[in-house]
PDB file of C-alpha atoms and ligand atoms in Angstrom:
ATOM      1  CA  UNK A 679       0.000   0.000   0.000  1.00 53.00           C
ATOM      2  CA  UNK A 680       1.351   3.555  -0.743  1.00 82.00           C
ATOM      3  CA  UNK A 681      -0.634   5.483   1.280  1.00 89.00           C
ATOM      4  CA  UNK A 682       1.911   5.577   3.951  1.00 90.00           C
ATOM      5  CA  UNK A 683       5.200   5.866   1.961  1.00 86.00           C
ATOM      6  CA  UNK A 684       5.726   9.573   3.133  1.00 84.00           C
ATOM      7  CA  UNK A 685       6.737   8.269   6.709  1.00 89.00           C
ATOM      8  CA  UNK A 686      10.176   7.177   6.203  1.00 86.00           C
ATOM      9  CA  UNK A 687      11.579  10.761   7.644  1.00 86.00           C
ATOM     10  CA  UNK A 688       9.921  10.516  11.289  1.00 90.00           C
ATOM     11  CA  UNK A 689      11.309   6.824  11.110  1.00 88.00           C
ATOM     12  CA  UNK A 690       8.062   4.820  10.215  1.00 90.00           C
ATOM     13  CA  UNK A 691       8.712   3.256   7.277  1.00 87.00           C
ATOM     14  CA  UNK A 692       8.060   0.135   8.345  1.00 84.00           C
ATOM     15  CA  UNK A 693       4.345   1.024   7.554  1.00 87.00           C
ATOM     16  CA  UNK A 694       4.036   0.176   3.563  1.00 79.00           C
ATOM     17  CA  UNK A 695       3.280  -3.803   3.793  1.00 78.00           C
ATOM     18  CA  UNK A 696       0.770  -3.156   6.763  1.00 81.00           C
ATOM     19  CA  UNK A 697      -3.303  -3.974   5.661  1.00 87.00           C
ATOM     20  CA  UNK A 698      -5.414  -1.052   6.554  1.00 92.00           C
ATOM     21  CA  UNK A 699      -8.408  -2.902   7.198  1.00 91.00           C
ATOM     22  CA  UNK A 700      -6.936  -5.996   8.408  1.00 86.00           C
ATOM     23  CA  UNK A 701      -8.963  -7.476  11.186  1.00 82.00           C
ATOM     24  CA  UNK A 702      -8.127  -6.348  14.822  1.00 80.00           C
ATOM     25  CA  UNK A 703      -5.891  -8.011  17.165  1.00 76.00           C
ATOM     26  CA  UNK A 704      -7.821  -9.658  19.901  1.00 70.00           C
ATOM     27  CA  UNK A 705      -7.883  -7.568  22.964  1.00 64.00           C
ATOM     28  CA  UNK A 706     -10.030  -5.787  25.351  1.00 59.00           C
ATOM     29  CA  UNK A 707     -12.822  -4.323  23.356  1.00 56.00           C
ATOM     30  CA  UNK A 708     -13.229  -0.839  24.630  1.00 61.00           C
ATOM     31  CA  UNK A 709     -15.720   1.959  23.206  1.00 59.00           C
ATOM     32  CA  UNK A 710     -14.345   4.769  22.291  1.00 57.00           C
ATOM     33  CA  UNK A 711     -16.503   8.265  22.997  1.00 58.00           C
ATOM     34  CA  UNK A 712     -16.884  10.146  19.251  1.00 63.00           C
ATOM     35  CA  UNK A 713     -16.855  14.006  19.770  1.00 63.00           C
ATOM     36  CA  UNK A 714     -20.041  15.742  18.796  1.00 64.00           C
ATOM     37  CA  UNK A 715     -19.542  17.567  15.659  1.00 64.00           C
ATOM     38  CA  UNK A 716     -19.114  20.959  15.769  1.00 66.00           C
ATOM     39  CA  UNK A 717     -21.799  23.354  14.797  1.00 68.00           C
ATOM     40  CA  UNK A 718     -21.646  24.761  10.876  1.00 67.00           C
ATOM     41  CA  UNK A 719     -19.627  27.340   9.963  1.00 67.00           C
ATOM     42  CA  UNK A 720     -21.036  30.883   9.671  1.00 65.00           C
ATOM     43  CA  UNK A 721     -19.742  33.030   6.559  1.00 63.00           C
ATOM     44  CA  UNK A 722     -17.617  35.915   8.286  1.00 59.00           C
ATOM     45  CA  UNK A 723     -15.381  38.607   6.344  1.00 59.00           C
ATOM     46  CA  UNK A 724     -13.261  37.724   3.844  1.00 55.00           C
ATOM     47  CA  UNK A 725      -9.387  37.492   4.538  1.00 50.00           C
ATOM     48  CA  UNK A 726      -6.297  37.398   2.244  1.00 70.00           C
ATOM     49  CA  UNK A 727      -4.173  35.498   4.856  1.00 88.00           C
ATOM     50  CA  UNK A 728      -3.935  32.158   5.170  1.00 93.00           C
ATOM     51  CA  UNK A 729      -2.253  32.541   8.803  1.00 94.00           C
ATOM     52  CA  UNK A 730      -5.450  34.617  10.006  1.00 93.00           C
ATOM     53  CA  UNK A 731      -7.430  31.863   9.818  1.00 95.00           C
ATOM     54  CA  UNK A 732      -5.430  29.750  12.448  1.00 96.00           C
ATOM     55  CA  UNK A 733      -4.384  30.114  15.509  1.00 96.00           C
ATOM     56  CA  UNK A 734      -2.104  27.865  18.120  1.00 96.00           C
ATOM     57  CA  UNK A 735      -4.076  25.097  20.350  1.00 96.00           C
ATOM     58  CA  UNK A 736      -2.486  23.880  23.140  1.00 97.00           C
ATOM     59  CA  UNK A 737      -3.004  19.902  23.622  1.00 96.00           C
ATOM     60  CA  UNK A 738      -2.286  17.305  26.486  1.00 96.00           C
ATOM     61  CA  UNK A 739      -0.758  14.523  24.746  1.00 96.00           C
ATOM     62  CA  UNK A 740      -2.578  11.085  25.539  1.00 95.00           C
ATOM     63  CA  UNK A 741       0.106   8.897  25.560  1.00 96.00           C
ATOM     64  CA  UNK A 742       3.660  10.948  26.644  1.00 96.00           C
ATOM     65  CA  UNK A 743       1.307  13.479  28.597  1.00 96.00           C
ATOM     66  CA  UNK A 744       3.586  16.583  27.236  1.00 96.00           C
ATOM     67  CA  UNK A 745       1.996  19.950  26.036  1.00 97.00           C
ATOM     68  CA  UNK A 746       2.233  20.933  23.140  1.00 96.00           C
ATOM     69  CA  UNK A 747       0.885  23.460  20.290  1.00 95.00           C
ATOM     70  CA  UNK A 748      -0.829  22.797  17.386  1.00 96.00           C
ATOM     71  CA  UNK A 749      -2.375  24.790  14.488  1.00 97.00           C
ATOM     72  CA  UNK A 750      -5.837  25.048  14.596  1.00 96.00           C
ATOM     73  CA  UNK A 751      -8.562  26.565  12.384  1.00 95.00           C
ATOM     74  CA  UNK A 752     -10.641  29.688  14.385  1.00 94.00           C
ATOM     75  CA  UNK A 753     -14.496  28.504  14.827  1.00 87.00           C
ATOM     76  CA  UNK A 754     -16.812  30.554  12.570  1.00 84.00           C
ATOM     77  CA  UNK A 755     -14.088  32.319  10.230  1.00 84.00           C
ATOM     78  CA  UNK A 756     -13.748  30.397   7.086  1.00 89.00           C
ATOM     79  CA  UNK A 757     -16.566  31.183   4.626  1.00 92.00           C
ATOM     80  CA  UNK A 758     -18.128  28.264   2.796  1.00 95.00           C
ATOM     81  CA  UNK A 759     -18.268  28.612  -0.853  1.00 96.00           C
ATOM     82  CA  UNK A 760     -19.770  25.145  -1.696  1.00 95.00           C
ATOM     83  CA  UNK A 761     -19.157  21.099  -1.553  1.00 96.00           C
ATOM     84  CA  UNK A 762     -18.397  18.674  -4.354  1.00 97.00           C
ATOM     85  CA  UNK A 763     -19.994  16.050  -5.719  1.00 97.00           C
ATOM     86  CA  UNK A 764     -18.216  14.002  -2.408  1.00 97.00           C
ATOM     87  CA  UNK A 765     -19.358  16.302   0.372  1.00 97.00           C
ATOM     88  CA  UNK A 766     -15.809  17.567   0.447  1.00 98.00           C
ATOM     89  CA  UNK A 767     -16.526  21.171   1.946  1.00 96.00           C
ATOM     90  CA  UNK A 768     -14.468  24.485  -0.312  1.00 97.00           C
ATOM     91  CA  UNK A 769     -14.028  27.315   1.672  1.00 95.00           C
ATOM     92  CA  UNK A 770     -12.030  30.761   0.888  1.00 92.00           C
ATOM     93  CA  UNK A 771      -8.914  31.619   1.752  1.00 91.00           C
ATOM     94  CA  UNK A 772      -7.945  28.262   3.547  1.00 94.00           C
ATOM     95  CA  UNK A 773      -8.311  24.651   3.254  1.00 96.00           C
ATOM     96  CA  UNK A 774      -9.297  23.955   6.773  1.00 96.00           C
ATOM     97  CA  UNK A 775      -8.478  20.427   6.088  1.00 97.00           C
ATOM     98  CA  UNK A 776      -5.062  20.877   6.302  1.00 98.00           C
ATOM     99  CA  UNK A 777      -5.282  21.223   9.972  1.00 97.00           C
ATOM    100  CA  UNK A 778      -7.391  18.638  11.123  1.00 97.00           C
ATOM    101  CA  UNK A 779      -4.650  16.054  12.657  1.00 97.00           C
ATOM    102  CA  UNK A 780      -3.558  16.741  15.897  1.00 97.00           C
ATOM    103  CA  UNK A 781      -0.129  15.059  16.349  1.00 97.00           C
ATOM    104  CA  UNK A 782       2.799  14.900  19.343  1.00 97.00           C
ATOM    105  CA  UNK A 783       5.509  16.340  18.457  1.00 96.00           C
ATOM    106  CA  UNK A 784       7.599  14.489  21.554  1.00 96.00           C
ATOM    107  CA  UNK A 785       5.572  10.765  20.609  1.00 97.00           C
ATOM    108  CA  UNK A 786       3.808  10.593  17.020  1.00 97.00           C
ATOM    109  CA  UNK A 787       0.710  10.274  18.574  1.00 97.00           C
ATOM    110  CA  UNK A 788      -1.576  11.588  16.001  1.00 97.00           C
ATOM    111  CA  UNK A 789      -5.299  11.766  15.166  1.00 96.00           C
ATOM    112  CA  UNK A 790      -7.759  13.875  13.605  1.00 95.00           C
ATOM    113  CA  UNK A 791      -9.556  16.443  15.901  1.00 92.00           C
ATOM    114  CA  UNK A 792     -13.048  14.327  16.505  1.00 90.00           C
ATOM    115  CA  UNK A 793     -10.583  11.178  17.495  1.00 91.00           C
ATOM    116  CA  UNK A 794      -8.393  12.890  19.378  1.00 91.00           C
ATOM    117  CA  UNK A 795     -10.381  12.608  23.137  1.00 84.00           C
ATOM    118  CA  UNK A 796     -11.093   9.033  23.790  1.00 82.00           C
ATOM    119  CA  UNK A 797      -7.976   6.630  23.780  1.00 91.00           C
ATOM    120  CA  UNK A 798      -8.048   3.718  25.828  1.00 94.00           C
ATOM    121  CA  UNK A 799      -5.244   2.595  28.062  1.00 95.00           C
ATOM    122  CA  UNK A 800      -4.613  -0.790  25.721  1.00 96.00           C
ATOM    123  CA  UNK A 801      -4.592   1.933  22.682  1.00 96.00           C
ATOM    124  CA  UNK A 802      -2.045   4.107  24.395  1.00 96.00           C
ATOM    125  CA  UNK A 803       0.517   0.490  25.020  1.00 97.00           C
ATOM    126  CA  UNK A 804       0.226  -0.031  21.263  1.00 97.00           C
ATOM    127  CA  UNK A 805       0.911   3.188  20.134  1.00 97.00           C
ATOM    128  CA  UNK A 806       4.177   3.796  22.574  1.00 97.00           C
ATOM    129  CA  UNK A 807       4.993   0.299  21.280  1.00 97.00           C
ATOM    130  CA  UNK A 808       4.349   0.776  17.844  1.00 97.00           C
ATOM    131  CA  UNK A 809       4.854   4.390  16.632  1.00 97.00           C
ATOM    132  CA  UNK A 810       6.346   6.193  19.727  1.00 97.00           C
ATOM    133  CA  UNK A 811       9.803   4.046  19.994  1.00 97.00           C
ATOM    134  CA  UNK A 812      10.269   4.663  16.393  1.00 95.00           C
ATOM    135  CA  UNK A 813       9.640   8.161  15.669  1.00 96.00           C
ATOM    136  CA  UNK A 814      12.159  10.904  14.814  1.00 94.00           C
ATOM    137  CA  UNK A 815      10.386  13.947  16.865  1.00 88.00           C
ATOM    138  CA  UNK A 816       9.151  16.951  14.747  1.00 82.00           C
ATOM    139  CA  UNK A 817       8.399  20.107  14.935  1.00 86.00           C
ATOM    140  CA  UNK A 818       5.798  22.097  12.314  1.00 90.00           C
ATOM    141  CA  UNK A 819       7.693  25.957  12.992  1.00 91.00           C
ATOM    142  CA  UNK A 820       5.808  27.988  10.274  1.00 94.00           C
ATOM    143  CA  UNK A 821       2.272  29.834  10.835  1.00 95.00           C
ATOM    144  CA  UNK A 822       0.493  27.895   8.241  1.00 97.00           C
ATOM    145  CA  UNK A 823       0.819  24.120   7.353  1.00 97.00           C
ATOM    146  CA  UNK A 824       1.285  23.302   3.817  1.00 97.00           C
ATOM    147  CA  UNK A 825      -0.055  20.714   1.811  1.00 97.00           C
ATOM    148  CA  UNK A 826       2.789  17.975   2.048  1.00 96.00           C
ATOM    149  CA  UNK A 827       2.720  18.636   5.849  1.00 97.00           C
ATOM    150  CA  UNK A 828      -0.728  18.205   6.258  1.00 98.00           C
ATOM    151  CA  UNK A 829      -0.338  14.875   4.074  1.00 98.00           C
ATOM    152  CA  UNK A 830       2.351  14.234   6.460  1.00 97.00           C
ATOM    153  CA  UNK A 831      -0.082  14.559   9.587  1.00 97.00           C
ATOM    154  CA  UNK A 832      -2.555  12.441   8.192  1.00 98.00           C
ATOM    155  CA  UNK A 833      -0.196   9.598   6.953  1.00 98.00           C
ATOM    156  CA  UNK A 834       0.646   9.503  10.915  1.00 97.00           C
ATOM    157  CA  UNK A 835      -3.163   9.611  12.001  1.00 98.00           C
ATOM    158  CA  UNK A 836      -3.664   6.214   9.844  1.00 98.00           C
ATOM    159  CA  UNK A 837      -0.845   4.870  11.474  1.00 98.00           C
ATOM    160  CA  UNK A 838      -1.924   5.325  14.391  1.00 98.00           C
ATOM    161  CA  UNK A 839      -4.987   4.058  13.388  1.00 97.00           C
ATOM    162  CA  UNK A 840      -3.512   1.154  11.910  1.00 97.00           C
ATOM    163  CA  UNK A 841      -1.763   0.297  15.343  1.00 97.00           C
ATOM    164  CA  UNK A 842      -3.992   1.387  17.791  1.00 96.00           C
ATOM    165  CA  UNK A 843      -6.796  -0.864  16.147  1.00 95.00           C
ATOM    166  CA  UNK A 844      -9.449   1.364  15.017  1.00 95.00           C
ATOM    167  CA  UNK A 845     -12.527   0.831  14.278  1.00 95.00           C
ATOM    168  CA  UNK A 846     -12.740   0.717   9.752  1.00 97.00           C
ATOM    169  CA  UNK A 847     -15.119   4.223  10.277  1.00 96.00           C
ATOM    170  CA  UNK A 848     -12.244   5.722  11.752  1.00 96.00           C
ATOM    171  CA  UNK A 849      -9.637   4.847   8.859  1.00 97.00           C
ATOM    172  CA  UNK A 850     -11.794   5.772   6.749  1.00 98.00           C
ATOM    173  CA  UNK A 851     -12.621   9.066   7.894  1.00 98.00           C
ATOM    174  CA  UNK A 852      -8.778   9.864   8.147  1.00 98.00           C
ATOM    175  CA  UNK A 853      -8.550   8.383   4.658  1.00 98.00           C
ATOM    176  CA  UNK A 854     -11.909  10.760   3.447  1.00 98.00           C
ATOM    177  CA  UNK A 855     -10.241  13.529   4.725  1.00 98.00           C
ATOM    178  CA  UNK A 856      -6.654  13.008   3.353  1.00 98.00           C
ATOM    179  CA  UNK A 857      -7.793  12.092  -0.396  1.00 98.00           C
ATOM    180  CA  UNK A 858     -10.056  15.641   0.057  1.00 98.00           C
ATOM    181  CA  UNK A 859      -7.100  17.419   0.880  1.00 98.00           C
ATOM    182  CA  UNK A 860      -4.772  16.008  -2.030  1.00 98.00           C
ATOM    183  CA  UNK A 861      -7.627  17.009  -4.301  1.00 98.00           C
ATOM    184  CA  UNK A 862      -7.315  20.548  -2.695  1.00 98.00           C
ATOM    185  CA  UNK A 863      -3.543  20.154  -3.029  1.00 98.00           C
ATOM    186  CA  UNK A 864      -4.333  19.247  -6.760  1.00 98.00           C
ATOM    187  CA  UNK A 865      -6.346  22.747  -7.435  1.00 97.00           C
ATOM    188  CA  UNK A 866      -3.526  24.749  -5.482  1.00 96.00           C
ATOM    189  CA  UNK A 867      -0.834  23.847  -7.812  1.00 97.00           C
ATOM    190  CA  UNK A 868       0.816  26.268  -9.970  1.00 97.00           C
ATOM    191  CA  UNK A 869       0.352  25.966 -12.990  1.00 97.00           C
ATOM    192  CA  UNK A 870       3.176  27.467 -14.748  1.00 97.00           C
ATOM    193  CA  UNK A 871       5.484  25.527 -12.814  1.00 97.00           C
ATOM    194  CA  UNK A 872       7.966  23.299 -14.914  1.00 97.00           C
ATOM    195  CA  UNK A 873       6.235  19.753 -13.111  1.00 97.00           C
ATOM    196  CA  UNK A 874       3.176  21.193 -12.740  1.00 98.00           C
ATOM    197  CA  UNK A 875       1.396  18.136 -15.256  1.00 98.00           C
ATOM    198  CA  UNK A 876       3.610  15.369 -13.509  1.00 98.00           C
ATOM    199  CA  UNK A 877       2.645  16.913  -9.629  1.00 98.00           C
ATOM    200  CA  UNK A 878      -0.659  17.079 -10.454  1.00 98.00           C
ATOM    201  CA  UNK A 879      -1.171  13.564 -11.576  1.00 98.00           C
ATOM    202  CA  UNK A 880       0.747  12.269  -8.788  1.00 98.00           C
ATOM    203  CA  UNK A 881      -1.922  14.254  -6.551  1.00 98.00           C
ATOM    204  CA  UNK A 882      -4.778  13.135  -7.767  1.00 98.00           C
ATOM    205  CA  UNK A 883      -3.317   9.353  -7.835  1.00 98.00           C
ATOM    206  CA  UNK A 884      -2.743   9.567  -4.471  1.00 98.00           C
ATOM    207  CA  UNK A 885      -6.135  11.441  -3.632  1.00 98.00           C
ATOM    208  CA  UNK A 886      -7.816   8.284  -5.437  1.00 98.00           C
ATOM    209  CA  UNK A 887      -6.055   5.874  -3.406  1.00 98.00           C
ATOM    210  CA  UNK A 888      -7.422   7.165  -0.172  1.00 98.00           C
ATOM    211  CA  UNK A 889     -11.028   7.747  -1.522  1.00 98.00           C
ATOM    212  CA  UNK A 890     -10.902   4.082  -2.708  1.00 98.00           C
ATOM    213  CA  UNK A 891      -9.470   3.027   0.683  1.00 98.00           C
ATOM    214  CA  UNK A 892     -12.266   5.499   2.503  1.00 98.00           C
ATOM    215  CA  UNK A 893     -15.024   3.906   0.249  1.00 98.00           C
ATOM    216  CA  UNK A 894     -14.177   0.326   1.249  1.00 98.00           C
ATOM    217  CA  UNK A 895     -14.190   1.368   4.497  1.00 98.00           C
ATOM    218  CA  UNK A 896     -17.509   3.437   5.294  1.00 98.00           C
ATOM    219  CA  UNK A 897     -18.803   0.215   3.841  1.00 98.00           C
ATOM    220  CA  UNK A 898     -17.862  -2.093   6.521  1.00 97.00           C
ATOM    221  CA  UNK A 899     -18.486   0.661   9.029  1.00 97.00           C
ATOM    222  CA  UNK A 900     -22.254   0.805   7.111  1.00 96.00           C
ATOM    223  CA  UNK A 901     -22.579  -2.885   7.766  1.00 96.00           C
ATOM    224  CA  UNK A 902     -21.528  -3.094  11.389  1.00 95.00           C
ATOM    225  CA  UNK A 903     -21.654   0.084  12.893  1.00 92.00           C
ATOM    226  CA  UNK A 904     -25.039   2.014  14.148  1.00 89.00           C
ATOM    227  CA  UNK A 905     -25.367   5.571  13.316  1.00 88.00           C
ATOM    228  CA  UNK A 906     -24.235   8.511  13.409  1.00 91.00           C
ATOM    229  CA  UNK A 907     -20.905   7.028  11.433  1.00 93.00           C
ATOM    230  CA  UNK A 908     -17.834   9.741  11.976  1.00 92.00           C
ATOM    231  CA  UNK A 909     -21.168  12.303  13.080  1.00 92.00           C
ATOM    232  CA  UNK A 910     -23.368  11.205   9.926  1.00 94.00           C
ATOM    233  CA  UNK A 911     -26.694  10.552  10.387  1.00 94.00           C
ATOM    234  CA  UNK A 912     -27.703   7.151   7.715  1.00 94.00           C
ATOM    235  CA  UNK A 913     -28.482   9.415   5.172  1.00 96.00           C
ATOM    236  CA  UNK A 914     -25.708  11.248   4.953  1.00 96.00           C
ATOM    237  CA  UNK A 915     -23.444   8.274   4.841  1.00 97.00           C
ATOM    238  CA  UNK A 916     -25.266   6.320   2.234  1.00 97.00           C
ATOM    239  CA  UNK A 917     -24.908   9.840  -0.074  1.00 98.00           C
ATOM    240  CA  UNK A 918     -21.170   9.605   0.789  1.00 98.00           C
ATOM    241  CA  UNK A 919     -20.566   5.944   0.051  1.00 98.00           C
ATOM    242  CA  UNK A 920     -23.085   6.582  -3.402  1.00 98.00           C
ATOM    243  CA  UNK A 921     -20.997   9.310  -4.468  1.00 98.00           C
ATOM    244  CA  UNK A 922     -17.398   7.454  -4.073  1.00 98.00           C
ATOM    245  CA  UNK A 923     -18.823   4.379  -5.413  1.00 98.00           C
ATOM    246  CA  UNK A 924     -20.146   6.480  -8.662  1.00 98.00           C
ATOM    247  CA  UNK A 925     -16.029   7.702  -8.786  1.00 97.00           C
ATOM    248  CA  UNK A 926     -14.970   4.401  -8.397  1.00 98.00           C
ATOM    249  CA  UNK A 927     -17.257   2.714 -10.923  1.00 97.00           C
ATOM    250  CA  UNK A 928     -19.083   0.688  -8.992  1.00 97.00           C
ATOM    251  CA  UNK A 929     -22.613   2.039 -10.311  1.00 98.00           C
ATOM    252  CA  UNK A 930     -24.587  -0.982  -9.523  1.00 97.00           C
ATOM    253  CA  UNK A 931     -23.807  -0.378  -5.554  1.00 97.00           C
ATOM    254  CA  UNK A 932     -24.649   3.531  -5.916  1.00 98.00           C
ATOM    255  CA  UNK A 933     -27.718   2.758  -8.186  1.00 98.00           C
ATOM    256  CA  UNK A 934     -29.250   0.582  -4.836  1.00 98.00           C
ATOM    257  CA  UNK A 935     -28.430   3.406  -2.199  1.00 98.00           C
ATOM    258  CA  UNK A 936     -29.544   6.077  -4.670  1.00 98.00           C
ATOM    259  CA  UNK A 937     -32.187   4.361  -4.946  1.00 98.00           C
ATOM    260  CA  UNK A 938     -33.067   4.088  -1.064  1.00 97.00           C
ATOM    261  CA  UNK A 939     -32.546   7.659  -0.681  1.00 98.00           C
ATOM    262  CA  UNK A 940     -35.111   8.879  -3.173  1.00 97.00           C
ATOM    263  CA  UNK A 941     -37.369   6.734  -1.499  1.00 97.00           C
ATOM    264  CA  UNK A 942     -36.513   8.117   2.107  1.00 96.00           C
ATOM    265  CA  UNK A 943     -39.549  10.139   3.613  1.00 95.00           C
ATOM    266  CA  UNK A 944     -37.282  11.837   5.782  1.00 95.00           C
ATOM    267  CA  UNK A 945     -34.786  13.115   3.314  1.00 95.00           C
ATOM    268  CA  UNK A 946     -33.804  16.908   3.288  1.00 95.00           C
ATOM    269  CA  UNK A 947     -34.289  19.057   0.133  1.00 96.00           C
ATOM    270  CA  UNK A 948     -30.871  19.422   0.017  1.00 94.00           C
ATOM    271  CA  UNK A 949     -29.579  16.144   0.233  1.00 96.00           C
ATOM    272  CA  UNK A 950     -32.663  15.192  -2.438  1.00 97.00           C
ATOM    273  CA  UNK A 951     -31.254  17.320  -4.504  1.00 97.00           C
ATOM    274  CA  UNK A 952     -27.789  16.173  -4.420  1.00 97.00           C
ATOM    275  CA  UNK A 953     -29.046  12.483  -4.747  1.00 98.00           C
ATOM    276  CA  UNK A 954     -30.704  13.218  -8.134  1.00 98.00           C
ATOM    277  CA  UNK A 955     -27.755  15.149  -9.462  1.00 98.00           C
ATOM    278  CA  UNK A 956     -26.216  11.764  -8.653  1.00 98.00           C
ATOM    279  CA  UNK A 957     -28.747   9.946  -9.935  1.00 98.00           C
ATOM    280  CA  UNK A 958     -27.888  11.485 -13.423  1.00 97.00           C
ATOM    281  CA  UNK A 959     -24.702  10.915 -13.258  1.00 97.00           C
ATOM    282  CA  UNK A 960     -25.186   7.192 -12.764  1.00 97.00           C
ATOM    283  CA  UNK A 961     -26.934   7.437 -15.853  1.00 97.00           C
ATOM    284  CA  UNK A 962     -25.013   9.152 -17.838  1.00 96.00           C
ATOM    285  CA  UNK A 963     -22.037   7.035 -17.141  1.00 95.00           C
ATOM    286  CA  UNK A 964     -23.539   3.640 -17.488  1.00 93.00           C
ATOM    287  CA  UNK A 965     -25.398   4.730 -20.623  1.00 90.00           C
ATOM    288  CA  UNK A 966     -22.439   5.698 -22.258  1.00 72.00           C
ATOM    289  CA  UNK A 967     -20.640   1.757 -21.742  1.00 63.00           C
TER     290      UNK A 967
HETATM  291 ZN1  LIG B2173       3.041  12.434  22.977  1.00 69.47          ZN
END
């Protein structure tokens, strides 16, 4: 799997052969709490400055216990300015994905902000076992991240994913979340750069590896997990897992939840909407073969 090749420099390269969704470890099966998701953002002023937009969070680390600072995104600042076909959010001025892994700089500990509270004591042994006695400490010194460092965070929230035993809705949240961010990497590119063709089809490659990793994940999660999934109601999640399935080819699959969801009573006119859009593009696509 490449999804993890980026972690040779903090000394985890032992990563690449490891099966995302390989089937836990037997050991004490322990819930983990899920954060309640935070309320939508409301459009404020616009900003040219990336660095306005964040500000520095100070974090108790889990597993080492040390303090440390991380770059987070101020509540209520970024403005909206719409969602792909995915549900991956676009805002202005900043991705806001970019800083949504909260990692140790003293441990590797990592995790995205709604895993971050939670960790059980047998999850805290595996990750000072498996990530902690290998990693090469690092520090994030400038007042923004940038793309490959927020690629960088994320690679080390899988890991610790991976190690710590997560439940598949968790991966694939992490994995959601990094492929949306490559894809925001992607559109950020300069184009008048001398690699910019090469760079972008290496970014997009890589974003389509974690969405197919994400999609084969929020399945499993679909079929064993009660909702809210990584704070989506049924709905929501069904959308999601249509949509990547429609990127991924697999019509048939999206066709059936499409279908469910335009027979939903309870559906929103918003997420009706979106589901016929979809709908069309099922269509489209499997009209055409
Ligand atoms: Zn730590």
């Amino acid at each position: 799997m490449g999804l993890l090749s980026g972690l040779n420099g903090l000394g985890l390269g032992n990563f690449e052969d490891m099966d995302l969704y390989a089937p836990p470890v037997k050991d004490e099966e322990e819930e983990i709490p899920e954060e309640k998701p935070a309320a939508p953002a409301k459009p404020a002023a616009p900003e040219i400055k990336e660095s306005d937009y964040v500000f520095e969070k100070s974090y108790t680390c889990p597993v080492c216990n040390k303090e440390f600072k991380a770059l987070t995104v101020k509540a209520n600042r970024a403005r909206l300015t719409g969602t792909d076909r995915d549900l991956r959010p676009r805002y202005e001025n900043i991705e806001p994905l970019k800083y949504d892994v909260v990692m140790c700089p003293t441990c590797g500990c990592a995790s995205i902000t709604r895993y971050w509270q939670g960790i059980t004591d047998a999850q805290r042994k595996r990750i000072k076992e498996g990530i902690s006695v290998n990693f090469v400490s690092k520090k994030y010194t400038d007042d923004t991240y940038s793309f490959d460092q927020a690629l960088e965070r994320y690679q080390m929230a899988l890991a610790n994913a991976m190690v710590k035993q997560a439940k598949p809705a968790e991966k694939a949240y992490i994995c959601l979340r990094a492929g949306w961010t490559l894809r925001s990497r992607a559109e950020n590119l300069d184009p008048d750069a001398a690699d910019y063709q090469e760079e972008y089809e290496r970014t997009r490659t890589m974003e389509r590896d974690f969405l197919e990793n994400a999609l084969e994940g929020f399945v499993t999660a679909r079929a064993t997990d009660t909702p809210p999934i990584c704070g989506m109601d049924d709905m929501t999640l069904d959308y999601l897992i249509a949509a990547l399935s429609v990127e991924f080819g697999k019509y048939e699959q999206a066709a059936k939840l499409v279908g469910s969801l335009l027979t939903n009573r309870n559906i929103s006119s918003r997420m009706k909407n979106k589901t016929l859009e979809l709908k069309d593009d099922i269509l489209k696509a499997t009209r055409k073969k």
